[in-house]
mmCIF file of C-alpha atoms and ligand atoms in Angstrom:
data_model
loop_
_atom_site.group_PDB
_atom_site.id
_atom_site.type_symbol
_atom_site.label_atom_id
_atom_site.label_comp_id
_atom_site.label_asym_id
_atom_site.label_seq_id
_atom_site.Cartn_x
_atom_site.Cartn_y
_atom_site.Cartn_z
ATOM 1 C CA MET I 1300 73.438 78.730 131.492
ATOM 2 C CA VAL I 1301 73.901 81.308 128.618
ATOM 3 C CA SER I 1302 71.248 83.949 128.441
ATOM 4 C CA GLY I 1303 69.841 84.065 125.009
ATOM 5 C CA THR I 1304 68.006 82.061 122.249
ATOM 6 C CA VAL I 1305 69.443 79.684 119.881
ATOM 7 C CA VAL I 1306 67.833 78.767 116.549
ATOM 8 C CA VAL I 1307 68.704 75.201 115.505
ATOM 9 C CA LEU I 1308 68.203 74.821 111.671
ATOM 10 C CA GLY I 1309 67.647 71.095 110.909
ATOM 11 C CA GLY I 1310 66.860 70.511 114.580
ATOM 12 C CA ALA I 1311 64.505 67.507 113.805
ATOM 13 C CA GLY I 1312 67.295 65.377 112.175
ATOM 14 C CA PHE I 1313 69.812 63.107 113.799
ATOM 15 C CA ILE I 1314 72.547 65.419 115.033
ATOM 16 C CA GLY I 1315 70.268 68.544 115.427
ATOM 17 C CA SER I 1316 67.747 66.789 117.687
ATOM 18 C CA ASN I 1317 70.490 65.485 119.917
ATOM 19 C CA PHE I 1318 72.006 69.022 119.947
ATOM 20 C CA VAL I 1319 68.525 70.401 121.206
ATOM 21 C CA ARG I 1320 68.905 68.304 124.359
ATOM 22 C CA GLU I 1321 72.320 69.985 124.996
ATOM 23 C CA ALA I 1322 70.999 73.369 124.107
ATOM 24 C CA LEU I 1323 68.131 73.143 126.510
ATOM 25 C CA ASP I 1324 70.645 72.916 129.272
ATOM 26 C CA SER I 1325 72.606 75.923 127.998
ATOM 27 C CA PHE I 1326 70.200 78.585 126.643
ATOM 28 C CA ASP I 1327 67.103 80.373 127.827
ATOM 29 C CA SER I 1328 65.267 79.170 124.848
ATOM 30 C CA VAL I 1329 65.569 76.998 121.829
ATOM 31 C CA VAL I 1330 63.954 77.300 118.406
ATOM 32 C CA VAL I 1331 63.900 74.260 116.072
ATOM 33 C CA TYR I 1332 63.548 75.259 112.464
ATOM 34 C CA ASP I 1333 63.135 72.273 110.103
ATOM 35 C CA LYS I 1334 61.396 71.483 106.832
ATOM 36 C CA LEU I 1335 60.715 67.898 108.033
ATOM 37 C CA THR I 1336 61.985 66.208 104.835
ATOM 38 C CA TYR I 1337 62.028 62.436 104.844
ATOM 39 C CA ALA I 1338 65.012 62.658 107.279
ATOM 40 C CA GLY I 1339 63.362 65.024 109.741
ATOM 41 C CA ASN I 1340 61.153 63.501 112.368
ATOM 42 C CA ARG I 1341 58.932 65.058 115.166
ATOM 43 C CA GLN I 1342 59.442 61.829 117.059
ATOM 44 C CA ASN I 1343 63.016 62.922 117.520
ATOM 45 C CA LEU I 1344 61.837 65.821 119.603
ATOM 46 C CA GLU I 1345 58.950 64.090 121.408
ATOM 47 C CA GLU I 1346 60.276 64.369 125.039
ATOM 48 C CA VAL I 1347 61.279 68.004 124.640
ATOM 49 C CA ILE I 1348 58.578 69.311 122.305
ATOM 50 C CA ASP I 1349 56.962 71.413 125.188
ATOM 51 C CA GLU I 1350 60.188 73.088 125.960
ATOM 52 C CA ILE I 1351 61.071 74.379 122.441
ATOM 53 C CA ARG I 1352 59.404 76.486 119.812
ATOM 54 C CA PHE I 1353 59.034 74.449 116.590
ATOM 55 C CA VAL I 1354 58.834 76.041 113.090
ATOM 56 C CA GLU I 1355 58.243 73.875 110.128
ATOM 57 C CA ALA I 1356 59.751 75.634 107.072
ATOM 58 C CA ASP I 1357 62.542 75.485 104.511
ATOM 59 C CA ILE I 1358 65.779 77.313 105.290
ATOM 60 C CA ARG I 1359 65.445 79.007 101.815
ATOM 61 C CA GLU I 1360 62.301 80.801 103.011
ATOM 62 C CA ARG I 1361 64.114 84.096 103.853
ATOM 63 C CA ASP I 1362 61.192 85.961 105.406
ATOM 64 C CA VAL I 1363 60.174 83.167 107.643
ATOM 65 C CA LEU I 1364 63.746 82.605 108.700
ATOM 66 C CA LYS I 1365 64.327 86.264 109.271
ATOM 67 C CA ASP I 1366 61.362 86.516 111.738
ATOM 68 C CA GLU I 1367 63.104 83.740 113.839
ATOM 69 C CA TYR I 1368 66.527 85.295 113.670
ATOM 70 C CA GLU I 1369 65.026 88.613 114.932
ATOM 71 C CA GLY I 1370 64.562 87.233 118.477
ATOM 72 C CA ALA I 1371 67.710 85.078 118.484
ATOM 73 C CA ASP I 1372 71.291 85.397 119.594
ATOM 74 C CA TYR I 1373 72.842 82.227 118.099
ATOM 75 C CA VAL I 1374 72.239 80.031 115.053
ATOM 76 C CA VAL I 1375 73.528 76.556 114.223
ATOM 77 C CA ASN I 1376 72.877 75.122 110.759
ATOM 78 C CA PHE I 1377 72.423 71.262 110.728
ATOM 79 C CA ALA I 1378 69.768 71.500 107.891
ATOM 80 C CA ALA I 1379 70.994 69.579 104.912
ATOM 81 C CA GLU I 1380 70.457 66.562 102.689
ATOM 82 C CA SER I 1381 72.932 64.202 104.280
ATOM 83 C CA HIS I 1382 72.911 60.877 102.539
ATOM 84 C CA VAL I 1383 75.778 60.367 100.045
ATOM 85 C CA ASP I 1384 73.882 57.541 98.212
ATOM 86 C CA ARG I 1385 70.893 59.751 97.494
ATOM 87 C CA SER I 1386 73.221 62.447 96.203
ATOM 88 C CA ILE I 1387 74.692 59.980 93.679
ATOM 89 C CA SER I 1388 71.119 59.067 92.497
ATOM 90 C CA GLY I 1389 70.440 62.874 92.064
ATOM 91 C CA GLY I 1390 72.186 65.862 93.487
ATOM 92 C CA ARG I 1391 69.768 68.691 92.736
ATOM 93 C CA GLN I 1392 68.099 68.887 96.162
ATOM 94 C CA PHE I 1393 71.647 68.798 97.711
ATOM 95 C CA VAL I 1394 72.389 72.026 95.775
ATOM 96 C CA ARG I 1395 69.067 73.587 96.898
ATOM 97 C CA SER I 1396 69.332 72.776 100.689
ATOM 98 C CA ASN I 1397 73.010 72.539 101.283
ATOM 99 C CA VAL I 1398 74.306 75.424 99.047
ATOM 100 C CA GLU I 1399 71.345 77.784 98.391
ATOM 101 C CA GLY I 1400 69.818 77.020 101.922
ATOM 102 C CA ALA I 1401 73.156 77.601 103.581
ATOM 103 C CA PHE I 1402 73.628 80.753 101.590
ATOM 104 C CA VAL I 1403 70.333 82.239 102.619
ATOM 105 C CA ALA I 1404 70.824 81.303 106.397
ATOM 106 C CA MET I 1405 74.157 83.155 106.328
ATOM 107 C CA ASP I 1406 73.306 85.973 104.064
ATOM 108 C CA LEU I 1407 70.532 87.013 106.522
ATOM 109 C CA LEU I 1408 73.252 87.772 109.092
ATOM 110 C CA ARG I 1409 73.700 90.986 107.233
ATOM 111 C CA ASP I 1410 70.261 92.243 108.248
ATOM 112 C CA VAL I 1411 69.915 90.836 111.752
ATOM 113 C CA ASP I 1412 72.288 90.971 114.789
ATOM 114 C CA ILE I 1413 73.415 87.449 115.736
ATOM 115 C CA LYS I 1414 76.323 86.812 118.005
ATOM 116 C CA GLU I 1415 77.553 83.558 116.325
ATOM 117 C CA PHE I 1416 76.478 81.322 113.417
ATOM 118 C CA VAL I 1417 77.892 77.864 113.186
ATOM 119 C CA GLN I 1418 77.827 76.089 109.819
ATOM 120 C CA VAL I 1419 77.973 72.421 110.181
ATOM 121 C CA SER I 1420 80.202 70.977 107.407
ATOM 122 C CA THR I 1421 81.869 67.546 107.123
ATOM 123 C CA ASP I 1422 85.297 65.926 106.901
ATOM 124 C CA GLU I 1423 84.174 64.665 103.549
ATOM 125 C CA VAL I 1424 84.946 68.056 101.945
ATOM 126 C CA TYR I 1425 88.686 67.184 102.049
ATOM 127 C CA GLY I 1426 88.163 63.864 100.158
ATOM 128 C CA SER I 1427 90.146 60.707 100.782
ATOM 129 C CA ILE I 1428 93.773 60.521 102.251
ATOM 130 C CA GLU I 1429 95.869 57.422 102.016
ATOM 131 C CA GLU I 1430 97.883 58.298 105.121
ATOM 132 C CA GLY I 1431 98.233 61.144 107.499
ATOM 133 C CA SER I 1432 95.322 63.660 108.317
ATOM 134 C CA PHE I 1433 93.935 66.752 106.921
ATOM 135 C CA VAL I 1434 94.159 70.094 108.790
ATOM 136 C CA GLU I 1435 91.853 73.054 108.461
ATOM 137 C CA GLY I 1436 93.870 74.882 105.815
ATOM 138 C CA ASP I 1437 94.106 71.982 103.403
ATOM 139 C CA LYS I 1438 92.457 72.123 99.988
ATOM 140 C CA LEU I 1439 88.932 70.965 99.542
ATOM 141 C CA ASP I 1440 88.621 68.031 97.245
ATOM 142 C CA PRO I 1441 85.133 66.591 97.481
ATOM 143 C CA SER I 1442 84.325 63.391 95.651
ATOM 144 C CA SER I 1443 80.385 63.043 95.804
ATOM 145 C CA PRO I 1444 77.680 65.497 94.970
ATOM 146 C CA TYR I 1445 76.967 65.523 98.811
ATOM 147 C CA SER I 1446 80.455 66.557 99.731
ATOM 148 C CA ALA I 1447 80.709 68.976 96.700
ATOM 149 C CA SER I 1448 77.530 70.696 98.022
ATOM 150 C CA LYS I 1449 78.917 70.933 101.637
ATOM 151 C CA ALA I 1450 82.257 72.175 100.284
ATOM 152 C CA SER I 1451 80.363 74.876 98.290
ATOM 153 C CA ALA I 1452 78.656 76.135 101.492
ATOM 154 C CA ASP I 1453 82.203 76.361 103.072
ATOM 155 C CA MET I 1454 83.301 78.519 100.197
ATOM 156 C CA PHE I 1455 80.347 80.807 100.901
ATOM 157 C CA VAL I 1456 81.503 81.057 104.456
ATOM 158 C CA ASN I 1457 84.767 82.421 103.234
ATOM 159 C CA ALA I 1458 82.961 84.964 101.042
ATOM 160 C CA MET I 1459 80.890 86.030 104.092
ATOM 161 C CA TRP I 1460 83.998 86.667 106.125
ATOM 162 C CA GLU I 1461 85.979 88.458 103.353
ATOM 163 C CA THR I 1462 83.077 90.462 101.996
ATOM 164 C CA TYR I 1463 80.899 91.305 104.970
ATOM 165 C CA GLY I 1464 83.004 90.263 108.101
ATOM 166 C CA LEU I 1465 80.037 88.225 109.334
ATOM 167 C CA PRO I 1466 80.240 86.151 112.587
ATOM 168 C CA VAL I 1467 80.393 82.644 111.188
ATOM 169 C CA SER I 1468 82.269 79.608 112.143
ATOM 170 C CA VAL I 1469 82.532 76.145 110.440
ATOM 171 C CA VAL I 1470 82.918 72.817 112.055
ATOM 172 C CA ARG I 1471 83.995 69.793 110.063
ATOM 173 C CA PRO I 1472 83.026 66.615 112.031
ATOM 174 C CA THR I 1473 83.915 63.066 111.153
ATOM 175 C CA ASN I 1474 81.231 60.246 110.798
ATOM 176 C CA ALA I 1475 78.685 60.615 113.619
ATOM 177 C CA TYR I 1476 76.724 57.893 115.391
ATOM 178 C CA GLY I 1477 74.404 57.719 118.241
ATOM 179 C CA PRO I 1478 70.549 57.739 118.997
ATOM 180 C CA ARG I 1479 67.895 58.979 116.576
ATOM 181 C CA GLN I 1480 69.856 58.572 113.326
ATOM 182 C CA HIS I 1481 67.815 57.944 110.149
ATOM 183 C CA PRO I 1482 67.663 54.066 109.500
ATOM 184 C CA GLU I 1483 69.249 54.631 105.965
ATOM 185 C CA LYS I 1484 72.625 55.158 107.624
ATOM 186 C CA LEU I 1485 75.130 52.362 108.404
ATOM 187 C CA ILE I 1486 74.883 51.916 112.099
ATOM 188 C CA PRO I 1487 70.995 52.034 112.531
ATOM 189 C CA LYS I 1488 70.506 50.160 109.259
ATOM 190 C CA PHE I 1489 72.780 47.357 110.115
ATOM 191 C CA THR I 1490 71.579 47.190 113.683
ATOM 192 C CA LEU I 1491 67.954 46.998 112.697
ATOM 193 C CA ASN I 1492 68.737 44.341 109.996
ATOM 194 C CA ALA I 1493 70.704 42.261 112.363
ATOM 195 C CA LEU I 1494 67.851 42.278 114.932
ATOM 196 C CA ARG I 1495 65.474 41.168 112.157
ATOM 197 C CA GLY I 1496 67.899 38.531 110.751
ATOM 198 C CA GLU I 1497 68.197 40.456 107.486
ATOM 199 C CA PRO I 1498 71.413 40.751 105.357
ATOM 200 C CA LEU I 1499 74.033 43.403 106.195
ATOM 201 C CA PRO I 1500 75.139 44.727 102.735
ATOM 202 C CA VAL I 1501 78.711 45.837 103.116
ATOM 203 C CA TYR I 1502 80.093 47.941 100.144
ATOM 204 C CA GLY I 1503 83.116 46.461 98.304
ATOM 205 C CA ASP I 1504 85.349 44.626 100.612
ATOM 206 C CA GLY I 1505 84.446 46.581 103.673
ATOM 207 C CA SER I 1506 87.939 48.183 103.969
ATOM 208 C CA ASN I 1507 86.849 51.864 103.795
ATOM 209 C CA VAL I 1508 88.072 53.626 106.901
ATOM 210 C CA ARG I 1509 86.175 56.176 108.942
ATOM 211 C CA GLN I 1510 86.801 58.164 112.127
ATOM 212 C CA TRP I 1511 83.834 57.616 114.391
ATOM 213 C CA LEU I 1512 82.544 60.374 116.619
ATOM 214 C CA HIS I 1513 79.769 60.017 119.139
ATOM 215 C CA VAL I 1514 76.970 62.545 118.517
ATOM 216 C CA LYS I 1515 77.213 63.858 122.061
ATOM 217 C CA ASP I 1516 80.877 64.681 121.597
ATOM 218 C CA LEU I 1517 80.160 66.328 118.304
ATOM 219 C CA ASN I 1518 77.555 68.526 119.947
ATOM 220 C CA ARG I 1519 79.654 69.421 122.860
ATOM 221 C CA ALA I 1520 82.180 70.718 120.281
ATOM 222 C CA VAL I 1521 79.464 72.663 118.379
ATOM 223 C CA LEU I 1522 78.436 74.290 121.656
ATOM 224 C CA GLU I 1523 81.928 75.244 122.416
ATOM 225 C CA VAL I 1524 82.451 76.787 118.971
ATOM 226 C CA LEU I 1525 79.087 78.584 119.181
ATOM 227 C CA LEU I 1526 80.040 80.227 122.552
ATOM 228 C CA GLU I 1527 83.816 80.567 122.305
ATOM 229 C CA GLY I 1528 84.680 80.169 118.641
ATOM 230 C CA ASP I 1529 86.640 82.814 116.830
ATOM 231 C CA HIS I 1530 84.953 82.949 113.394
ATOM 232 C CA ASP I 1531 87.202 80.178 112.195
ATOM 233 C CA ILE I 1532 87.185 76.582 110.816
ATOM 234 C CA TYR I 1533 87.386 73.645 113.289
ATOM 235 C CA ASN I 1534 87.859 69.966 112.519
ATOM 236 C CA ILE I 1535 86.034 67.679 115.005
ATOM 237 C CA ALA I 1536 87.804 64.367 114.777
ATOM 238 C CA GLY I 1537 86.375 61.164 116.196
ATOM 239 C CA PRO I 1538 88.812 59.385 118.570
ATOM 240 C CA ASP I 1539 88.808 56.003 116.725
ATOM 241 C CA MET I 1540 89.233 54.703 113.222
ATOM 242 C CA ARG I 1541 87.281 51.537 112.067
ATOM 243 C CA THR I 1542 86.768 49.953 108.710
ATOM 244 C CA ASN I 1543 83.150 49.509 107.695
ATOM 245 C CA LEU I 1544 83.753 45.765 108.182
ATOM 246 C CA GLU I 1545 84.952 46.267 111.760
ATOM 247 C CA VAL I 1546 81.860 48.342 112.425
ATOM 248 C CA THR I 1547 79.638 45.610 110.951
ATOM 249 C CA ARG I 1548 81.334 42.981 113.190
ATOM 250 C CA GLY I 1549 80.817 45.269 116.222
ATOM 251 C CA ILE I 1550 77.147 45.341 115.461
ATOM 252 C CA ILE I 1551 76.994 41.581 115.052
ATOM 253 C CA GLU I 1552 78.702 41.198 118.477
ATOM 254 C CA HIS I 1553 76.296 43.493 120.266
ATOM 255 C CA THR I 1554 73.171 42.112 118.708
ATOM 256 C CA GLY I 1555 74.164 38.461 118.826
ATOM 257 C CA ALA I 1556 73.351 38.023 115.227
ATOM 258 C CA ASP I 1557 74.856 35.546 112.849
ATOM 259 C CA GLU I 1558 78.118 36.529 110.925
ATOM 260 C CA ASP I 1559 76.582 34.917 107.814
ATOM 261 C CA LEU I 1560 74.314 37.946 107.543
ATOM 262 C CA ILE I 1561 77.352 39.895 106.157
ATOM 263 C CA GLU I 1562 76.853 40.259 102.324
ATOM 264 C CA PHE I 1563 79.508 42.068 100.228
ATOM 265 C CA VAL I 1564 77.747 44.114 97.652
ATOM 266 C CA GLU I 1565 79.040 46.304 94.645
ATOM 267 C CA ASP I 1566 80.962 49.293 95.830
ATOM 268 C CA ARG I 1567 79.434 52.729 96.028
ATOM 269 C CA LYS I 1568 80.465 54.988 93.073
ATOM 270 C CA GLY I 1569 83.378 57.182 93.818
ATOM 271 C CA HIS I 1570 83.585 55.632 97.356
ATOM 272 C CA ASP I 1571 86.332 57.535 99.320
ATOM 273 C CA GLN I 1572 88.759 54.889 100.831
ATOM 274 C CA ARG I 1573 89.915 56.693 103.907
ATOM 275 C CA TYR I 1574 88.917 59.918 105.762
ATOM 276 C CA SER I 1575 91.211 61.270 108.377
ATOM 277 C CA ILE I 1576 91.285 64.701 109.957
ATOM 278 C CA ASP I 1577 93.419 66.224 112.618
ATOM 279 C CA GLY I 1578 91.419 67.465 115.567
ATOM 280 C CA SER I 1579 94.263 69.255 117.407
ATOM 281 C CA LYS I 1580 93.180 72.831 116.585
ATOM 282 C CA ILE I 1581 89.918 72.651 118.513
ATOM 283 C CA GLU I 1582 91.777 70.916 121.331
ATOM 284 C CA GLU I 1583 94.342 73.562 121.537
ATOM 285 C CA ASP I 1584 92.128 76.693 120.989
ATOM 286 C CA LEU I 1585 88.934 75.584 122.757
ATOM 287 C CA ASN I 1586 90.154 72.775 125.029
ATOM 288 C CA PHE I 1587 87.767 70.247 123.328
ATOM 289 C CA GLU I 1588 88.540 66.515 123.307
ATOM 290 C CA PRO I 1589 85.894 63.645 122.628
ATOM 291 C CA THR I 1590 85.391 61.472 125.603
ATOM 292 C CA THR I 1591 83.459 58.512 124.141
ATOM 293 C CA ASN I 1592 85.524 55.726 122.575
ATOM 294 C CA PHE I 1593 83.993 53.853 119.780
ATOM 295 C CA ASP I 1594 83.624 50.414 121.311
ATOM 296 C CA GLU I 1595 81.704 51.810 124.341
ATOM 297 C CA GLY I 1596 79.716 54.249 122.082
ATOM 298 C CA LEU I 1597 78.719 51.592 119.671
ATOM 299 C CA GLU I 1598 77.477 49.264 122.415
ATOM 300 C CA SER I 1599 75.110 51.958 123.978
ATOM 301 C CA THR I 1600 74.095 53.017 120.492
ATOM 302 C CA VAL I 1601 73.054 49.501 119.613
ATOM 303 C CA GLU I 1602 71.184 49.189 122.890
ATOM 304 C CA TRP I 1603 69.268 52.361 122.011
ATOM 305 C CA TYR I 1604 68.148 50.895 118.695
ATOM 306 C CA VAL I 1605 67.160 47.605 120.330
ATOM 307 C CA GLU I 1606 65.079 49.567 122.983
ATOM 308 C CA HIS I 1607 63.436 51.780 120.313
ATOM 309 C CA SER I 1608 63.110 49.172 117.550
ATOM 310 C CA ASP I 1609 59.251 49.786 117.540
ATOM 311 C CA ARG I 1610 59.949 53.170 116.077
ATOM 312 C CA PHE I 1611 61.411 51.691 113.064
ATOM 313 C CA VAL I 1612 58.821 48.996 112.158
ATOM 314 C CA ASP I 1613 57.983 50.574 108.709
ATOM 315 C CA ASP I 1614 61.667 51.254 107.768
HETATM 316 N N1 LIG T 2058 75.643 62.340 110.234
HETATM 317 C C1 LIG T 2058 76.967 62.443 110.084
HETATM 318 O O1 LIG T 2058 77.743 61.440 110.180
HETATM 319 C C2 LIG T 2058 77.522 63.775 109.728
HETATM 320 C C3 LIG T 2058 78.896 63.872 109.783
HETATM 321 C C4 LIG T 2058 79.528 65.128 109.390
HETATM 322 C C5 LIG T 2058 78.656 66.185 109.095
HETATM 323 N N2 LIG T 2058 77.255 66.090 109.016
HETATM 324 C C6 LIG T 2058 76.493 67.215 108.767
HETATM 325 O O2 LIG T 2058 75.700 67.471 109.950
HETATM 326 C C7 LIG T 2058 74.434 68.062 109.510
HETATM 327 C C8 LIG T 2058 73.340 67.206 110.155
HETATM 328 O O3 LIG T 2058 73.455 65.767 109.745
HETATM 329 P P1 LIG T 2058 72.367 64.776 110.213
HETATM 330 O O4 LIG T 2058 73.199 63.432 110.109
HETATM 331 O O5 LIG T 2058 71.801 65.090 111.402
HETATM 332 O O6 LIG T 2058 71.320 64.853 109.020
HETATM 333 P P2 LIG T 2058 69.839 64.411 108.865
HETATM 334 O O7 LIG T 2058 69.633 64.054 107.484
HETATM 335 O O8 LIG T 2058 69.482 63.369 109.918
HETATM 336 O O9 LIG T 2058 69.025 65.720 109.234
HETATM 337 C C9 LIG T 2058 68.891 66.804 108.400
HETATM 338 C C10 LIG T 2058 67.686 67.648 108.948
HETATM 339 O O10 LIG T 2058 67.672 68.804 108.127
HETATM 340 C C11 LIG T 2058 66.314 69.026 107.621
HETATM 341 N N3 LIG T 2058 66.366 69.633 106.224
HETATM 342 C C12 LIG T 2058 66.830 69.158 105.154
HETATM 343 N N4 LIG T 2058 66.730 70.145 104.199
HETATM 344 C C13 LIG T 2058 66.126 71.138 104.759
HETATM 345 C C14 LIG T 2058 65.780 72.504 104.312
HETATM 346 N N5 LIG T 2058 65.877 72.813 103.007
HETATM 347 N N6 LIG T 2058 65.188 73.432 105.158
HETATM 348 C C15 LIG T 2058 64.987 73.005 106.500
HETATM 349 N N7 LIG T 2058 65.386 71.864 106.968
HETATM 350 C C16 LIG T 2058 65.837 70.914 106.141
HETATM 351 C C17 LIG T 2058 65.665 67.594 107.627
HETATM 352 O O11 LIG T 2058 64.286 67.688 107.724
HETATM 353 C C18 LIG T 2058 66.384 66.978 108.771
HETATM 354 O O12 LIG T 2058 65.620 67.166 109.968
HETATM 355 C C19 LIG T 2058 74.406 68.000 107.984
HETATM 356 O O13 LIG T 2058 74.780 69.321 107.563
HETATM 357 C C20 LIG T 2058 75.515 67.036 107.654
HETATM 358 O O14 LIG T 2058 76.077 67.340 106.423
HETATM 359 C C21 LIG T 2058 76.727 64.821 109.382
#
C-alpha cells in the first residue's frame, strides 16, 4: 500500500474505471474526476462508488481541478475522446479534451506539488508500420484526428519537461480490451451483436493488425510507471497480434454465433494497416511484462459481456 491520494482523470470510462479497482488496493484514497461524456458511465463504478470520491467536471475547468490536485499526490490522465470513427466525423471535441484538456491537467502541476503525473497516450501516435516495431524515440506520424490529438498532448509533455521540469511520464499502450468498454468499440460491439444474432461489420477485408493488451495488464503498467517511472515515455505492448478478422472469429467461437454474421463493409478512412510497438523498455526499466494472452483474455472478456448483457440493452 502506498500512502497518498491518486486522482484518476477519466476514471468513469473503460480503462480508468478498471484502474480505479487497482488503485483502491494501492492508495489510501482515490478521486475519480470525470465529465461523464457519452463514454463515461457511473455504472462502471457502481461496486466501488462508496470507496472513492467522485467529481463530475471537465478537465479544462482549471479551478475545479486545482482543488482536487491540492489534496493529492499522484494523477493519471485517462480523460479523452477515444473513438477514431467519431474523430473522423468531427475532430473538434478531440482537440478540446485531448489537447487543451491534457494541457490544463499538466500545466496545473506548476502550481501544485504532485509526485508523478502519467499521461495516457496510445500506440496510434506512431502511425502504421509494415514490419518491425516502433520504439519510444521514433517519430510521431499520426493518421487520424484522434491520434493527432493524442500526439499533440505528447508534444506538450515534452514542453512541460523542457520548460518547467515537471514530473510527467507518458505511457503508449496498444489496443486494450476487457470489462466495461463502451459498446461502440470492436470487441464489446461484436460480442453484443453476436449474442443478438446481428451482423458483425468488419472494415475492409479485416486484415488490419493490432497488438491486443488486456486492461488489467495495461493498468498494472500504469501503476508501475506512476510509482517507479522516471519522467519518461514507455510503450506498453500487448503480447499478441491479431487481425480484426481473427478477433471477429474468436468472438464467434466464444459466443457460438454463426460465421454468416460477418459482413465486410467499406473501410475506415485512413485506416492504419498495422500497429506494432516494442515493449522492451518498460520490461527492462520497470520489470513489467503482460501476463494475459489474447486467447484467454478474449474468452473471459466475452464471458463478462454475456453476464452483463442487460447493461447494454439500449446500445
Ligand atoms: N481503449 C483503448 O484501446 C486505448 C488504447 C490506447 C490508449 N488509450 C487511451 O486511454 C485513455 C482511456 O481510454 P478509454 O478507452 O478508457 O476511453 P473511454 O472513452 O472509455 O473513457 C474516457 C473517459 O474520459 C471522460 N472524458 C472525456 N472527455 C473529458 C473531459 N473533457 N473532461 C473530463 N472527462 C472527460 C469520459 O467521460 C470517459 O469516462 C484515453 O486517453 C485513450 O486515448 C485507449
